[in-house]
Short mmCIF file of N, CA and C in Angstrom, two decimals:
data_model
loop_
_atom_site.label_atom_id
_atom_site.label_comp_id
_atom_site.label_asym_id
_atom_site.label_seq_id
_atom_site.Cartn_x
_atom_site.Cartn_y
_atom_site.Cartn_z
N UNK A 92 -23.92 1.30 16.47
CA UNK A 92 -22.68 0.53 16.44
C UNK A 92 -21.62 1.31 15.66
N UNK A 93 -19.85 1.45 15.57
CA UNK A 93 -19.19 1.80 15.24
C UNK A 93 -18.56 0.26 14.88
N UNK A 94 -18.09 0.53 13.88
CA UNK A 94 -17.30 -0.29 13.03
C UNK A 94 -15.75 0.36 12.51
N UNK A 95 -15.16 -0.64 12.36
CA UNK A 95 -13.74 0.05 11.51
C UNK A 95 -13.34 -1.16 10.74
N UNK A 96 -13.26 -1.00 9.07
CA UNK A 96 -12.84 -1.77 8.51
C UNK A 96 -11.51 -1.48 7.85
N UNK A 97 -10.72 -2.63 7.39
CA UNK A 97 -9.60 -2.50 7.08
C UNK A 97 -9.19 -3.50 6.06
N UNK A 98 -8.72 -3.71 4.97
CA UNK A 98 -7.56 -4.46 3.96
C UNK A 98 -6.67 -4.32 3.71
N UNK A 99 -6.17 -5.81 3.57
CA UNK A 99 -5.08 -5.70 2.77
C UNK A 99 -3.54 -5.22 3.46
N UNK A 100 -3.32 -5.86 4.74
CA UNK A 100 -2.31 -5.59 5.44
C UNK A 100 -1.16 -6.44 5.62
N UNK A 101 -1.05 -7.59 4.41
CA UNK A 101 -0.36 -8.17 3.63
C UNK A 101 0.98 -8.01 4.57
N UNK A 102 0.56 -8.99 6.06
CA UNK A 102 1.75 -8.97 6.73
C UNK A 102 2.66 -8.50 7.74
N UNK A 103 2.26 -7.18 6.99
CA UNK A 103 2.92 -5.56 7.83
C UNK A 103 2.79 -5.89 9.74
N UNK A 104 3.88 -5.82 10.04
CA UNK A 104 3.13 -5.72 11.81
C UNK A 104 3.50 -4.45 11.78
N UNK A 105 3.73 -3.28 11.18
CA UNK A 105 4.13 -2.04 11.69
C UNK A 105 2.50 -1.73 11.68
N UNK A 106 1.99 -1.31 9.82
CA UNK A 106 0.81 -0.76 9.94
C UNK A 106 -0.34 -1.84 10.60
N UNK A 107 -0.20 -3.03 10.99
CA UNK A 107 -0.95 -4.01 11.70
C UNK A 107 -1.39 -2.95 13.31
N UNK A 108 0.11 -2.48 13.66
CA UNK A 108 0.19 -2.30 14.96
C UNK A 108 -0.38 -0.88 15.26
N UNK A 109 -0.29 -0.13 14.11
CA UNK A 109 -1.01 1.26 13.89
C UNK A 109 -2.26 1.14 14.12
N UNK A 110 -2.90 0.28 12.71
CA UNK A 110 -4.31 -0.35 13.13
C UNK A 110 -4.77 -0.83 14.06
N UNK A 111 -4.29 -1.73 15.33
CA UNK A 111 -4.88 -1.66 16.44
C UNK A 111 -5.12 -0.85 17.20
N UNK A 112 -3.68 0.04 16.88
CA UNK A 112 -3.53 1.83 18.09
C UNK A 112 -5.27 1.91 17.79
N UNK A 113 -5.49 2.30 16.50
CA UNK A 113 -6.60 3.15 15.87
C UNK A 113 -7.94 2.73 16.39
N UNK A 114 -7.86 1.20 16.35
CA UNK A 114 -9.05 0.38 17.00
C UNK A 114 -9.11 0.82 17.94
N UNK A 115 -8.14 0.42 18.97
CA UNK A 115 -8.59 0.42 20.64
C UNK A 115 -8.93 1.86 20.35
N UNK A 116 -8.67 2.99 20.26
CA UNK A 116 -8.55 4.57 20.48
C UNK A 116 -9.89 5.02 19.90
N UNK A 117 -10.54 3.98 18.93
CA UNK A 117 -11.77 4.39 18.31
C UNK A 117 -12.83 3.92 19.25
N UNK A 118 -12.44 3.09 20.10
CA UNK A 118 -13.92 2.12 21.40
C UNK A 118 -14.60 1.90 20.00
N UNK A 119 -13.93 0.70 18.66
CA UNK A 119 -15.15 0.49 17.67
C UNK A 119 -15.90 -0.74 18.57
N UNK A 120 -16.71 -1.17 17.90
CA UNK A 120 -17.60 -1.92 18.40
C UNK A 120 -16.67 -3.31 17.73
N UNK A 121 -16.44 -3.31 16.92
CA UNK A 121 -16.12 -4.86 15.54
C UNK A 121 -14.84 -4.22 14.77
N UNK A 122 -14.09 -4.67 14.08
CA UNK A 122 -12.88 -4.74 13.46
C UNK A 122 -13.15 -5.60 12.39
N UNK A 123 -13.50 -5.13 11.11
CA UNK A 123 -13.71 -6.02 10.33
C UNK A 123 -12.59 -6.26 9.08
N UNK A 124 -12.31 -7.16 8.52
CA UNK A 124 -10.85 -7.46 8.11
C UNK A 124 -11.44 -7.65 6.58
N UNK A 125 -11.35 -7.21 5.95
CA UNK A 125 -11.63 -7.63 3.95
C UNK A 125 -10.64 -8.28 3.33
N UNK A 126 -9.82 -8.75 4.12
CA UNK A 126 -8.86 -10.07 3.16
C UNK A 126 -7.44 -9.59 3.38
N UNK A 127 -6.69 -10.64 2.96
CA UNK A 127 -5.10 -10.54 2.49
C UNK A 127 -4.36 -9.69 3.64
N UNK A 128 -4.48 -11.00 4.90
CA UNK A 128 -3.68 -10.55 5.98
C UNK A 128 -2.36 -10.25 6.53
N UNK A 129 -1.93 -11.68 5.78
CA UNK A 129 -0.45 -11.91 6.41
C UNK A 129 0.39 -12.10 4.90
N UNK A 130 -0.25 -13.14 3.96
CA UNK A 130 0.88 -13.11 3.09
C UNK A 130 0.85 -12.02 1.77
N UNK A 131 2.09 -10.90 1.45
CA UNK A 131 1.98 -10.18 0.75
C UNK A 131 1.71 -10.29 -0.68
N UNK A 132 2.11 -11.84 -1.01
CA UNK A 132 1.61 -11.87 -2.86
C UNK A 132 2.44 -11.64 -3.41
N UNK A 133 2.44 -12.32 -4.34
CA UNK A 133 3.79 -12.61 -5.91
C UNK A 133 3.73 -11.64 -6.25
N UNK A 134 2.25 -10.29 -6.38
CA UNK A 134 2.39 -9.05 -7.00
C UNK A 134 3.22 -7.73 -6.47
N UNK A 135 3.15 -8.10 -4.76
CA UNK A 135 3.83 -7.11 -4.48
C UNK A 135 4.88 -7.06 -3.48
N UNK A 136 5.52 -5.80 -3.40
CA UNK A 136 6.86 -5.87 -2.66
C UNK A 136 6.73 -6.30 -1.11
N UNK A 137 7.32 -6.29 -0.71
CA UNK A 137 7.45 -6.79 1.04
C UNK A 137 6.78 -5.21 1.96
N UNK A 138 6.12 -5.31 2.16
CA UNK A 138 5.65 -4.37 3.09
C UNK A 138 6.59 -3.91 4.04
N UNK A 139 6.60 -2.34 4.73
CA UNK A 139 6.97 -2.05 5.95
C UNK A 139 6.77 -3.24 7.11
N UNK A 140 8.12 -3.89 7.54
CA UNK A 140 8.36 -4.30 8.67
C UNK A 140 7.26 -5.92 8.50
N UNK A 141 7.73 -6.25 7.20
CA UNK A 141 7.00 -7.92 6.99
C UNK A 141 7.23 -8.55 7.88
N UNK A 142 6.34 -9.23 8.78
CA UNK A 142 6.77 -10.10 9.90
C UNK A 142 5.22 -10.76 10.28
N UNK A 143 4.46 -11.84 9.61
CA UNK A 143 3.02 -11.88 9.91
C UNK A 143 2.74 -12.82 10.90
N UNK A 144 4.26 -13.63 11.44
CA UNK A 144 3.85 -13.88 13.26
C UNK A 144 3.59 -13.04 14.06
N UNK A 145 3.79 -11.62 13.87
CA UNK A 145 3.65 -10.55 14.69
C UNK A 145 2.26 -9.98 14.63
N UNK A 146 2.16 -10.35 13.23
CA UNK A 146 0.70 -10.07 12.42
C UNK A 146 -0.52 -10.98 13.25
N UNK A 147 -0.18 -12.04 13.36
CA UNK A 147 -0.73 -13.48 13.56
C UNK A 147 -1.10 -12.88 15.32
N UNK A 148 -0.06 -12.71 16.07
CA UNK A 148 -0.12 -12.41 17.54
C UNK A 148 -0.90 -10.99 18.02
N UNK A 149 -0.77 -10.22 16.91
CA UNK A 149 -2.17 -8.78 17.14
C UNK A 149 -3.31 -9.21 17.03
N UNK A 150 -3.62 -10.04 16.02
CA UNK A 150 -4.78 -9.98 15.72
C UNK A 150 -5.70 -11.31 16.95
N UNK A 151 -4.83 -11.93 16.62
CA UNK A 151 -5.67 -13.49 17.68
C UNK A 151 -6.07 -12.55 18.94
N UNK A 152 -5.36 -11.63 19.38
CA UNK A 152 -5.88 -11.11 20.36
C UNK A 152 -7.23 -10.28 20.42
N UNK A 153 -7.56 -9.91 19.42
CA UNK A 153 -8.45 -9.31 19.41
C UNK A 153 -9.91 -10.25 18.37
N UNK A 154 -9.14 -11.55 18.55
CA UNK A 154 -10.08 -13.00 17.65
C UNK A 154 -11.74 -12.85 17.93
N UNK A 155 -12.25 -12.45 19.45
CA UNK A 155 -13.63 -12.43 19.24
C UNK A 155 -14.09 -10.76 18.95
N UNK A 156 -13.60 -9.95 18.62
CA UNK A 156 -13.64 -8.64 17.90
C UNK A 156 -14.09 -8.48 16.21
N UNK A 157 -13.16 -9.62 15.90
CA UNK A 157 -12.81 -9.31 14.34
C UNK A 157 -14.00 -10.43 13.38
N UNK A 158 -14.40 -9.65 12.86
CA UNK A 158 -15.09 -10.27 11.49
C UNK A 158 -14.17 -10.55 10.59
N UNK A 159 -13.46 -11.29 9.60
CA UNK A 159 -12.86 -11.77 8.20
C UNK A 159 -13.16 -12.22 7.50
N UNK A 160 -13.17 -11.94 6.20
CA UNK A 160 -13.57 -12.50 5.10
C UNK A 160 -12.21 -12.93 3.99
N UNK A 161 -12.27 -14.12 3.45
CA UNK A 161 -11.10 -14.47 2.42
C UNK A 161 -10.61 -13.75 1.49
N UNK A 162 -9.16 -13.08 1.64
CA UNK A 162 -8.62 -12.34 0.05
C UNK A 162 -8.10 -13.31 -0.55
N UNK A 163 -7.47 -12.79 -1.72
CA UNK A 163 -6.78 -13.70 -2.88
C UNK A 163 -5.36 -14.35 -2.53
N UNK A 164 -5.41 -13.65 -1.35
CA UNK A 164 -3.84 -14.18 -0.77
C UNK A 164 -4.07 -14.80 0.75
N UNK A 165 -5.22 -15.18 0.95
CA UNK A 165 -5.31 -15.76 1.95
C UNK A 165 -5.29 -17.10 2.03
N UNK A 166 -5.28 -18.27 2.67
CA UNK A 166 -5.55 -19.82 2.13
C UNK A 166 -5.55 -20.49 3.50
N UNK A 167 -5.80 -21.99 3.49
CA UNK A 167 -6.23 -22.40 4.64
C UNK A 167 -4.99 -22.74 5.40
N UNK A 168 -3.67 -22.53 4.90
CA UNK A 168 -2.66 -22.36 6.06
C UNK A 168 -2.47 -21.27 7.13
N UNK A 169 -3.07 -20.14 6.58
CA UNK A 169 -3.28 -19.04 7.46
C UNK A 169 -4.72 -18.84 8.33
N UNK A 170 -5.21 -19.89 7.73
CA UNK A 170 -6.40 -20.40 8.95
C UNK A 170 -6.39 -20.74 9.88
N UNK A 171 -4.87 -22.29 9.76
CA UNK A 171 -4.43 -22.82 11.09
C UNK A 171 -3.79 -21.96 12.22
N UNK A 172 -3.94 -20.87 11.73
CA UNK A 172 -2.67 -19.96 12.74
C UNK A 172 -2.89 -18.58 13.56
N UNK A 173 -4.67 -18.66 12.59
CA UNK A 173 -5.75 -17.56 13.00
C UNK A 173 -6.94 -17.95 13.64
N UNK A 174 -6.88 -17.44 14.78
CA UNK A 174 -8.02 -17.98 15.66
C UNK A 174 -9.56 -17.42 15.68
N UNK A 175 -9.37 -17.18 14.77
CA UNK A 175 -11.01 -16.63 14.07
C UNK A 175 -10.97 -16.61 12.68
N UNK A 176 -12.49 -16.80 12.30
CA UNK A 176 -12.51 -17.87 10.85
C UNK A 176 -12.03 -16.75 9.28
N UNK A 177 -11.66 -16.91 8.95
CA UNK A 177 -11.16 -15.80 7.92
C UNK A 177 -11.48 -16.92 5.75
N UNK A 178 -12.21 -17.75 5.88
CA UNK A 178 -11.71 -18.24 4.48
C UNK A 178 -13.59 -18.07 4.36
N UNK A 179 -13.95 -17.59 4.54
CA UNK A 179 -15.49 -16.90 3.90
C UNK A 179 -14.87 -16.19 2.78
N UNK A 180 -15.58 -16.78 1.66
CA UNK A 180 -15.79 -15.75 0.33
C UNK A 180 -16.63 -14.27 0.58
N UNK A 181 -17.26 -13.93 1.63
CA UNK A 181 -17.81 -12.94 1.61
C UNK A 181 -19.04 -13.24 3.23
N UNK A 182 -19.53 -12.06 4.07
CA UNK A 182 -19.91 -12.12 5.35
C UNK A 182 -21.07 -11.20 4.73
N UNK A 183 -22.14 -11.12 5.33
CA UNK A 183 -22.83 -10.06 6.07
C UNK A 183 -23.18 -9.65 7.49
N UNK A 184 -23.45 -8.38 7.31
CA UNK A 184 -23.53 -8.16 8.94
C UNK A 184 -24.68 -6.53 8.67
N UNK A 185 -25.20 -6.30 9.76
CA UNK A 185 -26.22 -5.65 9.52
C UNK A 185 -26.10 -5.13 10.98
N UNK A 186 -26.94 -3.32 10.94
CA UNK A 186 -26.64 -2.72 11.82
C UNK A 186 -27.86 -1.94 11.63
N UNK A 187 -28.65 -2.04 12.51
CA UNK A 187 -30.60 -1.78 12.18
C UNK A 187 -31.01 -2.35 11.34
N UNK A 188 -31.37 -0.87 10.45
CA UNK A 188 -31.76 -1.29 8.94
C UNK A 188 -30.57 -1.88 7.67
N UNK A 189 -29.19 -1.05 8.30
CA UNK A 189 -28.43 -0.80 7.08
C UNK A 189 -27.54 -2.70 7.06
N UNK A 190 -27.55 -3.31 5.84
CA UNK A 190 -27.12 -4.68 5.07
C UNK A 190 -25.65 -3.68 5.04
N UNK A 191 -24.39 -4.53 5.22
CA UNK A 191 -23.04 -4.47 4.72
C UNK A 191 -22.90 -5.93 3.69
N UNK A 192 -22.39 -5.88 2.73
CA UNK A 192 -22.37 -7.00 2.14
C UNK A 192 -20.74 -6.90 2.15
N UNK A 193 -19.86 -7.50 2.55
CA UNK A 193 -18.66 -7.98 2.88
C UNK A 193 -17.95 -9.28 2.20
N UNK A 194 -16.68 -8.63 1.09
CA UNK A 194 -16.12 -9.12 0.69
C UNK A 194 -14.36 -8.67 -0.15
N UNK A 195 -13.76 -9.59 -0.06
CA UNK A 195 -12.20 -8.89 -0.72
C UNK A 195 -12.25 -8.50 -1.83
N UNK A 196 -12.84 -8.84 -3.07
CA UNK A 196 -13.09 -8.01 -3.96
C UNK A 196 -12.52 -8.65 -5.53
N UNK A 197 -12.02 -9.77 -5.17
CA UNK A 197 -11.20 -10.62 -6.23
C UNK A 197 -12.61 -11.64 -6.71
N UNK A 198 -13.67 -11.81 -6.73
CA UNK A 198 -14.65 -12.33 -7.14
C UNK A 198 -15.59 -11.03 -7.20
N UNK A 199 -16.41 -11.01 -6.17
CA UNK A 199 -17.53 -9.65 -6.41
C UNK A 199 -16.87 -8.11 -5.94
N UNK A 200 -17.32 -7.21 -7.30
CA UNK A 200 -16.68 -6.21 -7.47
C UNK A 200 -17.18 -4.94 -7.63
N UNK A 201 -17.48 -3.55 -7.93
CA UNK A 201 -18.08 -2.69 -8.26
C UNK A 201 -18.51 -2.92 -9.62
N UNK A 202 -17.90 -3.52 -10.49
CA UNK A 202 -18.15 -4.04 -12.01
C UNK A 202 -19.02 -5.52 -11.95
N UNK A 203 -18.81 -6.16 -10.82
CA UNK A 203 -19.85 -7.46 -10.66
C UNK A 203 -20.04 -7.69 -9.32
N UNK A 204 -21.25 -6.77 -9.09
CA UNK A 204 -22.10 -6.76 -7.47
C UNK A 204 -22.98 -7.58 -6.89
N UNK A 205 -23.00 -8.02 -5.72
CA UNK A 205 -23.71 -9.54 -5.44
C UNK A 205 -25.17 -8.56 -5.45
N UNK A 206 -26.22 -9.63 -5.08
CA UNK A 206 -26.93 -8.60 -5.08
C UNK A 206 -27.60 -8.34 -3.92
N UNK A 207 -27.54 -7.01 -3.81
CA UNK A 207 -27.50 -6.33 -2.68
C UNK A 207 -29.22 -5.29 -3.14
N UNK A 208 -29.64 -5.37 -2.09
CA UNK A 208 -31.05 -4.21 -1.72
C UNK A 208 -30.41 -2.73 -1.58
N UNK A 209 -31.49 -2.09 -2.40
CA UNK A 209 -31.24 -0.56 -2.40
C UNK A 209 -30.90 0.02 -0.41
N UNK A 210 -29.68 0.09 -0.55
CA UNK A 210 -29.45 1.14 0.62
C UNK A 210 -28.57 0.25 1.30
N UNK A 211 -28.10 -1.02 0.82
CA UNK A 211 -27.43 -1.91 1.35
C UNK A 211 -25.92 -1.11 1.35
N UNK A 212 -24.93 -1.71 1.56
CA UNK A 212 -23.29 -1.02 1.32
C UNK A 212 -22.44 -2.55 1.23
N UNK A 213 -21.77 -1.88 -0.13
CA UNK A 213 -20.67 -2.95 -0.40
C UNK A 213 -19.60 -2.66 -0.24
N UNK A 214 -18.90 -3.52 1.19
CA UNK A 214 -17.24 -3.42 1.26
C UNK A 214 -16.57 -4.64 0.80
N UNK A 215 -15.62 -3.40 0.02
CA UNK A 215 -14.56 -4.70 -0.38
C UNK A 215 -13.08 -4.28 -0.19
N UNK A 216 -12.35 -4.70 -0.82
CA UNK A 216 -10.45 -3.89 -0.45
C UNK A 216 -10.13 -4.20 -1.99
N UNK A 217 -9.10 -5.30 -2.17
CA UNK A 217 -8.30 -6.19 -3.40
C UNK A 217 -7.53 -4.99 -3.89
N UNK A 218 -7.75 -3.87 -4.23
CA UNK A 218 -7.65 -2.73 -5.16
C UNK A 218 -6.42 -1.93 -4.64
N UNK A 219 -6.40 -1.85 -3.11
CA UNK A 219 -5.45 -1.28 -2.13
C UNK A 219 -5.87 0.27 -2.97
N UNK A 220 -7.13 1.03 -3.49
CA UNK A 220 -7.49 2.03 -3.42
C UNK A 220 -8.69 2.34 -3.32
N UNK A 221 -8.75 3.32 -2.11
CA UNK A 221 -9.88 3.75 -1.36
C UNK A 221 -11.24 4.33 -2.16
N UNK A 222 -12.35 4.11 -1.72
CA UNK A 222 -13.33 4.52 -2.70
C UNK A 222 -14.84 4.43 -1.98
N UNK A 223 -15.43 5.94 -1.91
CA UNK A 223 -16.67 5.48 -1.19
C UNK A 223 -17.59 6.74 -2.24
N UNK A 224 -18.87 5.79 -2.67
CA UNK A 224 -19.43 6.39 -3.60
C UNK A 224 -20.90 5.32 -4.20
N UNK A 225 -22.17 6.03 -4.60
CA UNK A 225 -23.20 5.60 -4.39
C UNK A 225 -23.05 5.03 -5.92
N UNK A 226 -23.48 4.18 -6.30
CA UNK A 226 -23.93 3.34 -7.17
C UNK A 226 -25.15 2.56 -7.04
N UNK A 227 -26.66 2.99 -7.97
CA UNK A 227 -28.01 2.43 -7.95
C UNK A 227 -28.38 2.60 -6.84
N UNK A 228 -28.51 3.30 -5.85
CA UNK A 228 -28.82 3.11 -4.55
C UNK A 228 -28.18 2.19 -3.48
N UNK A 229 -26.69 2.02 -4.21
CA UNK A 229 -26.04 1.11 -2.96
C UNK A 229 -24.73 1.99 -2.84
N UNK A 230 -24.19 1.81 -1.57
CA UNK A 230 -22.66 2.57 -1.17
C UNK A 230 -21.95 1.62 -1.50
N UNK A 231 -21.00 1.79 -2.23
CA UNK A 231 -19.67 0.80 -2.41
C UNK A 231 -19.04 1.51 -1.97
N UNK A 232 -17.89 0.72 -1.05
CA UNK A 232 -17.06 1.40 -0.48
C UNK A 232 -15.60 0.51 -0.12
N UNK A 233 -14.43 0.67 -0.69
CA UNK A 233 -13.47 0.15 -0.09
C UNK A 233 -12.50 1.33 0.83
N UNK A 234 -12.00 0.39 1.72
CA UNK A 234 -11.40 1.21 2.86
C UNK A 234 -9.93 1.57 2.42
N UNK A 235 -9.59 1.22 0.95
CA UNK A 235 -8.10 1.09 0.78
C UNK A 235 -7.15 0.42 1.05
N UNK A 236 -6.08 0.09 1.22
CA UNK A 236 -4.88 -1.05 1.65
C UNK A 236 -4.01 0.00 3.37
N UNK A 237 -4.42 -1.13 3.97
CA UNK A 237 -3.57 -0.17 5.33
C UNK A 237 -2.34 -0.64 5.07
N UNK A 238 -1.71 -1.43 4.28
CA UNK A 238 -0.14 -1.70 4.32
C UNK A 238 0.49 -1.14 3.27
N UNK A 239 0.32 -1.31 1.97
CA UNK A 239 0.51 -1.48 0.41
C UNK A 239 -0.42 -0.44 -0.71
N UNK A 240 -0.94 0.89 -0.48
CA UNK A 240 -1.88 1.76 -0.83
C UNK A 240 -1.29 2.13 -2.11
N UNK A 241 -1.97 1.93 -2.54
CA UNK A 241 -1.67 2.57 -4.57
C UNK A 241 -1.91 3.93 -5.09
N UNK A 242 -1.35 3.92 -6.61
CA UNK A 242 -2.09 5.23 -6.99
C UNK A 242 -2.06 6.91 -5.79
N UNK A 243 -0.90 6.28 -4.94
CA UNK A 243 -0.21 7.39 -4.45
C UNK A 243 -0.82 7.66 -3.14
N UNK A 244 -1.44 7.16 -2.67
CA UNK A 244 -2.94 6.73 -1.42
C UNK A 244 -1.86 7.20 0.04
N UNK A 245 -2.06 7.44 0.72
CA UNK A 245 -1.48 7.17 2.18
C UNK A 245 -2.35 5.68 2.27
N UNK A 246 -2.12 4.93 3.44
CA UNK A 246 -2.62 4.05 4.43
C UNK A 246 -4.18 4.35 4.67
N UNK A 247 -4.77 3.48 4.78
CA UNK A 247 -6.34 4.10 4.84
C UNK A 247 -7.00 2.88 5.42
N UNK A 248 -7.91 3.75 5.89
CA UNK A 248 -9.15 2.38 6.43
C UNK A 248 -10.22 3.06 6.87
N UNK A 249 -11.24 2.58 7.39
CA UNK A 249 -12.81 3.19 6.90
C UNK A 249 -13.08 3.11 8.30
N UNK A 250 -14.37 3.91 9.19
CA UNK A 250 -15.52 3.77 10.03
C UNK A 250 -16.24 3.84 9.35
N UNK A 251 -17.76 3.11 10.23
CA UNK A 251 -19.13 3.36 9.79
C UNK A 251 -19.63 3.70 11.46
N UNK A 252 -20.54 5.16 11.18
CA UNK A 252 -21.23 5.03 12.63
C UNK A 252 -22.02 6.08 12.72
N UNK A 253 -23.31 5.72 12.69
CA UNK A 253 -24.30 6.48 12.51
C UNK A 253 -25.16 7.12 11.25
N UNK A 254 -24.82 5.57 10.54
CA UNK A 254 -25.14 6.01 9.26
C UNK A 254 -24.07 6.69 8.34
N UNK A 255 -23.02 7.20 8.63
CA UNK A 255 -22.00 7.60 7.95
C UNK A 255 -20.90 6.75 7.83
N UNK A 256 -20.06 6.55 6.69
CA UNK A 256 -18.61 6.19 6.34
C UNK A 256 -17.51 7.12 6.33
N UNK A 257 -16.24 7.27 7.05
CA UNK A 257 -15.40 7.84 6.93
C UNK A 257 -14.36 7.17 6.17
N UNK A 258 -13.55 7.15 5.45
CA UNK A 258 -12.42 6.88 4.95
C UNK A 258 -11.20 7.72 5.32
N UNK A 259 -10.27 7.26 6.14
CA UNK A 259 -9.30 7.92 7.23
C UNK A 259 -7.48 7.51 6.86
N UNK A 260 -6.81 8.48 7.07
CA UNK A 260 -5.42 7.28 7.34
C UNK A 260 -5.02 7.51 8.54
N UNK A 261 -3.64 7.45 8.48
CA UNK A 261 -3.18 7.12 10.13
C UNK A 261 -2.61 8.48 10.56
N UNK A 262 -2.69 10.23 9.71
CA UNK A 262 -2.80 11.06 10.04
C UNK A 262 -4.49 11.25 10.78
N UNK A 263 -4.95 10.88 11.43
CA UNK A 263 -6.26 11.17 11.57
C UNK A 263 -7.30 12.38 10.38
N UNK A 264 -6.94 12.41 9.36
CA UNK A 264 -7.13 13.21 8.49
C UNK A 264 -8.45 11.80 7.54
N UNK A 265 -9.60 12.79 8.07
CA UNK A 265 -11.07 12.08 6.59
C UNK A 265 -10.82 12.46 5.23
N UNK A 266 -10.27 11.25 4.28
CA UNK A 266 -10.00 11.90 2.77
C UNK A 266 -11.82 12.15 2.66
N UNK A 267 -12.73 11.06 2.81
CA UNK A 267 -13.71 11.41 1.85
C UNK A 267 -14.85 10.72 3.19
N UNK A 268 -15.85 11.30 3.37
CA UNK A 268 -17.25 10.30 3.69
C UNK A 268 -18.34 10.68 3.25
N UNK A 269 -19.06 9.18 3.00
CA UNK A 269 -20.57 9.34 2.56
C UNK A 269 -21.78 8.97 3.77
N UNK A 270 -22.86 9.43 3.47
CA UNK A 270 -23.90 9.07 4.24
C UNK A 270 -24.51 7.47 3.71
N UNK A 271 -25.06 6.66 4.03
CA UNK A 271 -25.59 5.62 4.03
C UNK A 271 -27.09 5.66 3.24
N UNK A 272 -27.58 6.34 4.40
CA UNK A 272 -29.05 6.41 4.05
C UNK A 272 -29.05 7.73 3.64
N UNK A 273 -30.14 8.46 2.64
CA UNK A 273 -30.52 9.64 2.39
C UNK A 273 -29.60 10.45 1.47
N UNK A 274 -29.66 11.34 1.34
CA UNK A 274 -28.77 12.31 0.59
C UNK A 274 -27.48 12.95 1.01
N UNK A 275 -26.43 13.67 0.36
CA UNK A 275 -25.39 13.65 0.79
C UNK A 275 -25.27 15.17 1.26
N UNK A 276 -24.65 15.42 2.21
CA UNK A 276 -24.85 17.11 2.89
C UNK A 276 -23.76 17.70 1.78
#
């Protein structure tokens, strides 16, 4: 299975609309969403091209595609308006052997990890900075913020496929990937 995950698009229909380019062009299998879709938050500025009816109308389309899990800026008004379920505190989903433990990152964190089995992988976003790296025998990995990227980041968002994680932006350029299972080449 190929996967592509993404956070934290707080609205944006520009990088919303990038991110689908990227989907369809990847044939992923799932589109998985780590929180904080449409509304951008008291913390930060208005995203490129804020408009999250536009936001709202990409994504419903692709409603039986997408996995979501609840960010800190998500709430059950943006439930009514999303046609796939998004107010989960956290999902799993599993691909053979390998556990994803799936969540936004404003409750369980790299500093407080649910608990997860050696070889499992924890995605989360909240941070809007990218990060893939082994801890105890688990991958934590956030995909970064595709709208709002910090700490000087381009746009970013993650595959998984074949046992590997890429962390990507919308130059098709891999900042960083890890392997899943086994050791790192």
């Amino acid at each position: 299975m190929r996967y592509l995950f993404a956070s934290d698009l707080h609205g944006s229909a520009y990088y919303c609309q990038k991110l689908m380019d990227c989907y369809e062009a990847s044939k992923a299998d799932k589109l998985i969403l780590l929180g904080d879709l449409l509304y951008h938050g008291p913390r930060n500025d208005l995203p490129k091209d804020y408009a999250p009816k536009q936001v709202i109308s990409m994504l419903n389309q692709k409603k039986e595609e997408i996995l979501a899990v609840r960010g800190n800026c998500d709430g059950e008004v943006d439930q009514m308006v999303l046609e796939f379920p998004i107010l989960s505190e956290y999902s799993l989903l599993y691909d053979e052997e390998v556990a994803f433990f799936l969540t936004h990152g404003h409750h369980y964190s790299p500093e407080n990890l649910p608990p997860c089995k050696t070889g499992s992988v924890f995605f989360y976003g909240h941070t809007h900075i990218w990060k893939a790296e082994k801890q105890k025998g688990i991958v934590i990995c956030n995909p970064g913020s595709v709208a709002i990227p910090k700490n000087g980041n381009p746009p970013t968002f993650a595959f998984y496929e074949q046992g590997k994680i890429f962390i990507r932006d919308f130059e098709n350029q891999i900042l960083t990937e890890i392997t899943v299972k086994g050791e790192e080449k």
